[in-house]
Coordinates of N, CA, C and O in Angstrom, one line a residue:
M4 N 189.4 171.9 47.7 CA 190.1 173.2 47.6 C 190.5 173.3 46.2 O 190.6 174.2 45.5
M5 N 191.2 172.1 45.7 CA 191.7 172.2 44.3 C 190.7 172.5 43.3 O 191.0 173.2 42.3
T6 N 189.4 172.1 43.4 CA 188.3 172.4 42.5 C 188.1 173.9 42.6 O 188.0 174.4 41.5
I7 N 188.2 174.6 43.6 CA 187.9 175.9 43.8 C 189.1 176.7 43.1 O 188.9 177.8 42.3
A8 N 190.4 176.2 43.4 CA 191.5 176.9 42.7 C 191.4 176.7 41.2 O 191.8 177.7 40.4
L9 N 190.9 175.7 40.6 CA 190.7 175.5 39.2 C 189.7 176.5 38.8 O 189.7 176.9 37.6
S10 N 188.6 176.7 39.5 CA 187.5 177.7 39.2 C 188.1 179.0 39.1 O 187.7 179.9 38.2
I11 N 188.9 179.3 40.0 CA 189.4 180.6 40.1 C 190.3 180.9 38.9 O 190.3 182.0 38.2
S12 N 191.0 179.9 38.4 CA 191.9 179.8 37.1 C 191.1 180.1 35.9 O 191.7 180.7 35.0
R13 N 189.8 180.0 35.9 CA 189.0 180.2 34.7 C 188.5 181.6 34.7 O 187.8 182.0 33.6
L14 N 188.7 182.5 35.7 CA 188.3 183.9 35.7 C 189.1 184.6 34.6 O 190.1 184.1 34.1
P15 N 188.4 185.7 34.1 CA 189.1 186.4 33.0 C 190.4 187.1 33.3 O 190.6 187.5 34.6
F16 N 191.4 187.1 32.4 CA 192.7 187.6 32.9 C 192.7 189.2 32.9 O 193.7 189.7 33.3
T17 N 191.5 189.8 32.8 CA 191.5 191.2 33.1 C 191.2 191.6 34.4 O 191.2 192.7 34.9
M18 N 191.0 190.4 35.3 CA 190.8 190.7 36.7 C 192.0 191.2 37.4 O 193.1 190.6 37.1
R19 N 191.8 192.2 38.3 CA 193.0 192.7 39.0 C 193.1 192.5 40.4 O 194.1 192.6 41.1
S20 N 192.0 192.0 41.0 CA 191.8 191.7 42.5 C 191.2 190.5 42.8 O 190.2 190.0 42.2
L21 N 191.8 189.7 43.8 CA 191.2 188.5 44.2 C 191.1 188.5 45.7 O 192.0 188.7 46.5
K22 N 189.9 188.2 46.2 CA 189.7 188.1 47.6 C 188.8 186.9 47.9 O 187.7 186.7 47.4
V23 N 189.5 185.9 48.7 CA 188.9 184.6 49.0 C 188.6 184.6 50.5 O 189.5 184.7 51.3
I24 N 187.3 184.5 50.9 CA 187.1 184.4 52.4 C 186.5 183.1 52.7 O 185.8 182.4 51.9
G25 N 186.9 182.6 53.8 CA 186.4 181.3 54.3 C 187.1 180.0 53.8 O 186.9 179.0 54.1
L26 N 188.1 180.2 53.0 CA 188.8 179.0 52.4 C 190.5 179.2 52.7 O 190.9 180.4 52.8
V27 N 191.2 178.1 52.9 CA 192.6 178.2 53.2 C 193.4 177.5 52.2 O 193.1 176.4 51.8
F28 N 194.3 178.3 51.5 CA 195.1 177.8 50.4 C 196.4 177.2 50.9 O 196.9 177.6 51.9
C29 N 196.8 176.1 50.2 CA 198.1 175.5 50.5 C 198.9 175.8 49.3 O 198.4 176.3 48.3
L30 N 200.1 175.3 49.4 CA 201.0 175.5 48.1 C 200.6 174.7 47.0 O 200.5 175.4 45.9
A31 N 200.0 173.6 47.0 CA 199.5 173.0 45.8 C 198.2 173.7 45.2 O 198.1 173.7 44.0
D32 N 197.4 174.3 46.0 CA 196.3 175.2 45.6 C 196.9 176.3 44.7 O 196.4 176.7 43.7
I33 N 197.9 177.1 45.3 CA 198.5 178.2 44.6 C 199.1 177.7 43.3 O 199.0 178.3 42.4
S34 N 199.7 176.6 43.3 CA 200.4 176.1 42.0 C 199.3 175.7 41.1 O 199.6 175.8 39.9
A35 N 198.1 175.4 41.5 CA 197.0 175.1 40.5 C 196.4 176.3 39.8 O 195.8 176.1 38.8
L36 N 196.7 177.5 40.4 CA 196.1 178.7 39.7 C 196.7 179.1 38.5 O 197.9 178.9 38.3
N37 N 196.0 179.6 37.6 CA 196.5 179.9 36.2 C 197.6 181.0 36.4 O 197.4 182.0 36.8
P38 N 198.7 180.7 35.8 CA 199.9 181.8 36.0 C 199.7 183.0 35.2 O 200.1 184.1 35.8
F39 N 198.9 183.1 34.2 CA 198.5 184.2 33.5 C 197.6 185.1 34.4 O 197.8 186.4 34.4
L40 N 196.8 184.6 35.0 CA 195.7 185.3 35.9 C 196.5 185.8 37.1 O 196.5 187.1 37.3
L41 N 197.4 185.1 37.7 CA 198.2 185.5 38.8 C 199.1 186.7 38.5 O 199.2 187.6 39.2
A42 N 199.6 186.5 37.3 CA 200.6 187.6 36.8 C 199.9 189.0 36.7 O 200.6 190.1 36.8
Q43 N 198.6 189.0 36.5 CA 197.8 190.3 36.3 C 197.3 190.9 37.6 O 197.0 192.1 37.6
L44 N 197.2 190.0 38.7 CA 196.6 190.5 39.9 C 197.4 191.5 40.6 O 198.6 191.4 40.8
S45 N 196.7 192.6 41.1 CA 197.4 193.6 41.8 C 197.1 193.6 43.3 O 197.8 194.3 44.1
I46 N 195.9 193.1 43.6 CA 195.3 193.1 45.0 C 195.0 191.6 45.4 O 194.2 191.1 44.6
I47 N 195.6 191.0 46.3 CA 195.2 189.7 46.8 C 194.9 189.5 48.3 O 195.5 190.2 49.0
K48 N 193.8 189.0 48.7 CA 193.4 188.8 50.1 C 193.0 187.4 50.2 O 192.0 186.9 49.8
V49 N 193.9 186.6 50.9 CA 193.6 185.1 51.1 C 194.3 184.6 52.4 O 195.0 185.3 53.1
A50 N 193.8 183.4 52.7 CA 194.4 182.8 53.9 C 195.2 181.5 53.5 O 194.9 180.9 52.3
I51 N 196.4 181.3 54.1 CA 197.3 180.2 53.6 C 197.5 179.3 54.9 O 197.3 179.7 56.0
C52 N 197.9 178.0 54.6 CA 198.2 177.2 55.7 C 199.8 176.8 55.8 O 200.1 176.1 56.7
Q53 N 200.5 177.2 54.8 CA 202.0 176.9 54.8 C 202.7 178.2 54.5 O 202.3 178.9 53.4
P54 N 203.6 178.6 55.4 CA 204.4 179.6 55.0 C 205.1 179.9 53.8 O 205.1 180.9 53.2
N55 N 205.6 178.7 53.3 CA 206.2 178.9 52.0 C 205.3 179.0 50.8 O 205.7 179.4 49.8
A56 N 204.0 178.9 51.1 CA 203.0 179.4 50.1 C 203.0 180.9 49.8 O 202.7 181.2 48.7
V57 N 203.5 181.5 50.8 CA 203.5 183.1 50.5 C 204.5 183.4 49.6 O 204.4 184.1 48.6
L58 N 205.7 182.7 49.7 CA 206.8 182.9 48.7 C 206.5 182.6 47.4 O 206.6 183.3 46.3
H59 N 205.7 181.4 47.3 CA 205.3 180.9 45.9 C 204.3 181.9 45.3 O 204.3 182.3 44.1
L60 N 203.4 182.4 46.1 CA 202.4 183.4 45.6 C 203.2 184.7 45.3 O 202.8 185.2 44.1
L61 N 204.0 185.3 45.9 CA 204.8 186.4 45.5 C 205.7 186.3 44.3 O 205.6 187.0 43.5
Q62 N 206.3 185.1 44.2 CA 207.0 184.7 42.9 C 206.0 184.8 41.7 O 206.5 185.1 40.6
R63 N 204.8 184.3 41.8 CA 203.9 184.1 40.6 C 203.1 185.4 40.4 O 202.4 185.4 39.4
C64 N 203.2 186.4 41.3 CA 202.4 187.6 41.3 C 203.3 188.9 41.2 O 203.4 189.6 42.1
P65 N 204.0 189.1 40.0 CA 204.9 190.2 40.0 C 204.2 191.5 39.9 O 204.8 192.6 40.3
S66 N 202.8 191.7 39.7 CA 202.1 192.9 39.7 C 201.5 193.3 41.0 O 200.7 194.3 41.0
L67 N 201.8 192.6 42.0 CA 201.1 192.9 43.4 C 201.4 194.3 43.9 O 202.7 194.6 43.9
S68 N 200.4 194.9 44.3 CA 200.7 196.2 44.9 C 200.2 196.2 46.4 O 200.5 197.0 47.3
S69 N 199.3 195.1 46.7 CA 198.7 194.9 48.0 C 198.5 193.4 48.3 O 197.8 192.8 47.4
L70 N 199.0 192.9 49.4 CA 198.7 191.5 49.8 C 198.3 191.5 51.2 O 199.0 192.0 52.1
T71 N 197.2 190.8 51.4 CA 196.7 190.6 52.7 C 196.5 189.1 52.9 O 195.9 188.6 52.1
I72 N 197.3 188.5 53.7 CA 197.1 187.1 54.1 C 196.8 186.8 55.5 O 197.2 187.6 56.4
R73 N 196.1 185.7 55.8 CA 195.9 185.1 57.0 C 196.7 183.9 57.1 O 196.4 183.0 56.3
V74 N 197.5 183.8 58.0 CA 198.5 182.6 58.2 C 197.8 181.7 59.2 O 197.7 182.0 60.4
H75 N 197.5 180.4 58.7 CA 197.1 179.4 59.5 C 198.1 178.3 59.5 O 198.1 177.4 58.7
A76 N 199.1 178.3 60.4 CA 200.2 177.5 60.3 C 200.7 177.2 61.8 O 200.9 178.2 62.7
N77 N 201.2 176.0 62.1 CA 201.9 175.6 63.3 C 203.4 175.6 62.9 O 203.8 174.8 62.0
R78 N 204.1 176.4 63.6 CA 205.7 176.4 63.4 C 206.2 176.8 64.6 O 205.6 177.5 65.4
P79 N 207.6 176.5 64.8 CA 208.3 177.0 65.9 C 208.3 178.5 66.0 O 208.4 179.2 64.8
K80 N 208.3 179.1 67.0 CA 208.2 180.6 67.2 C 209.3 181.4 66.5 O 209.0 182.4 65.9
K81 N 210.5 180.9 66.6 CA 211.7 181.6 65.9 C 211.9 181.2 64.5 O 212.9 181.8 63.9
Q82 N 211.2 180.3 63.9 CA 211.4 180.0 62.5 C 210.9 181.2 61.7 O 209.8 181.6 61.7
P83 N 211.8 181.6 60.7 CA 211.3 182.8 59.8 C 210.3 182.3 58.9 O 210.3 181.2 58.4
I84 N 209.3 183.1 58.5 CA 208.2 182.7 57.6 C 208.9 182.9 56.0 O 208.7 182.0 55.2
W85 N 209.6 184.0 55.8 CA 210.0 184.2 54.4 C 211.1 185.3 54.5 O 211.1 186.2 55.5
P86 N 212.0 185.5 53.6 CA 212.9 186.6 53.5 C 212.2 187.8 53.1 O 211.1 187.9 52.7
S87 N 213.0 188.9 53.1 CA 212.3 190.2 52.7 C 212.1 190.2 51.2 O 212.6 189.5 50.4
F88 N 211.1 191.1 50.7 CA 210.9 191.2 49.3 C 210.4 192.6 49.1 O 210.1 193.3 50.1
T89 N 210.3 193.1 47.9 CA 210.2 194.5 47.6 C 209.1 194.9 46.7 O 208.8 196.0 46.5
H90 N 208.4 193.8 46.1 CA 207.4 194.3 45.0 C 206.1 194.5 45.4 O 205.2 194.6 44.6
T91 N 205.7 194.5 46.7 CA 204.4 194.9 47.1 C 204.5 196.2 47.8 O 205.5 196.5 48.5
R92 N 203.4 197.1 47.8 CA 203.5 198.4 48.5 C 202.8 198.2 49.8 O 203.0 199.0 50.7
S93 N 201.9 197.2 50.0 CA 201.1 197.0 51.1 C 201.1 195.5 51.5 O 200.7 194.7 50.7
L94 N 201.4 195.2 52.8 CA 201.4 193.9 53.2 C 200.7 193.9 54.6 O 201.1 194.5 55.5
C95 N 199.7 193.0 54.7 CA 199.1 192.9 56.0 C 199.0 191.2 56.3 O 198.7 190.6 55.5
I96 N 199.5 190.9 57.6 CA 199.6 189.6 57.9 C 198.8 189.4 59.2 O 199.1 190.0 60.2
V97 N 197.8 188.5 59.2 CA 197.0 188.1 60.4 C 197.3 186.8 60.8 O 197.0 185.9 59.9
C98 N 197.8 186.6 62.0 CA 198.2 185.2 62.5 C 197.0 184.6 63.1 O 196.5 185.2 64.1
A99 N 196.6 183.4 62.8 CA 195.6 182.7 63.2 C 196.0 181.7 64.4 O 195.3 180.8 64.9
H100 N 197.2 181.7 64.8 CA 197.8 180.9 65.7 C 198.6 181.6 66.7 O 199.3 182.6 66.2
K101 N 198.6 181.3 68.0 CA 199.3 182.1 68.9 C 200.9 182.1 68.8 O 201.6 182.9 69.3
L102 N 201.4 181.1 68.0 CA 202.9 181.1 67.8 C 203.2 182.0 66.7 O 204.4 182.3 66.5
C103 N 202.4 182.5 65.9 CA 202.8 183.4 64.8 C 203.4 184.7 65.3 O 202.9 185.1 66.4
I104 N 204.3 185.3 64.7 CA 204.9 186.5 65.0 C 204.8 187.7 64.0 O 204.6 187.2 62.9

């Protein structure tokens, strides 16, 4: 996964949309992505395996207008995933585990 994250980081900074199918990102993978590239993205569609990876992604992507994530995480049912945020206009969350809410 880290190799793919590094490959994504080599994409041109003019790119505005990132859609990754068939791979699941963790916090380390998101941290490996180029911050200049992430700052330019306005649309992201990815799968994550750690709920805190979403916060990290949101912090690194101030230009987001649309975020679609698939959550692959085992966690207690009542544990919150993240606090509220305001810089995206569209958010879609698809839970891949029956405990997701």
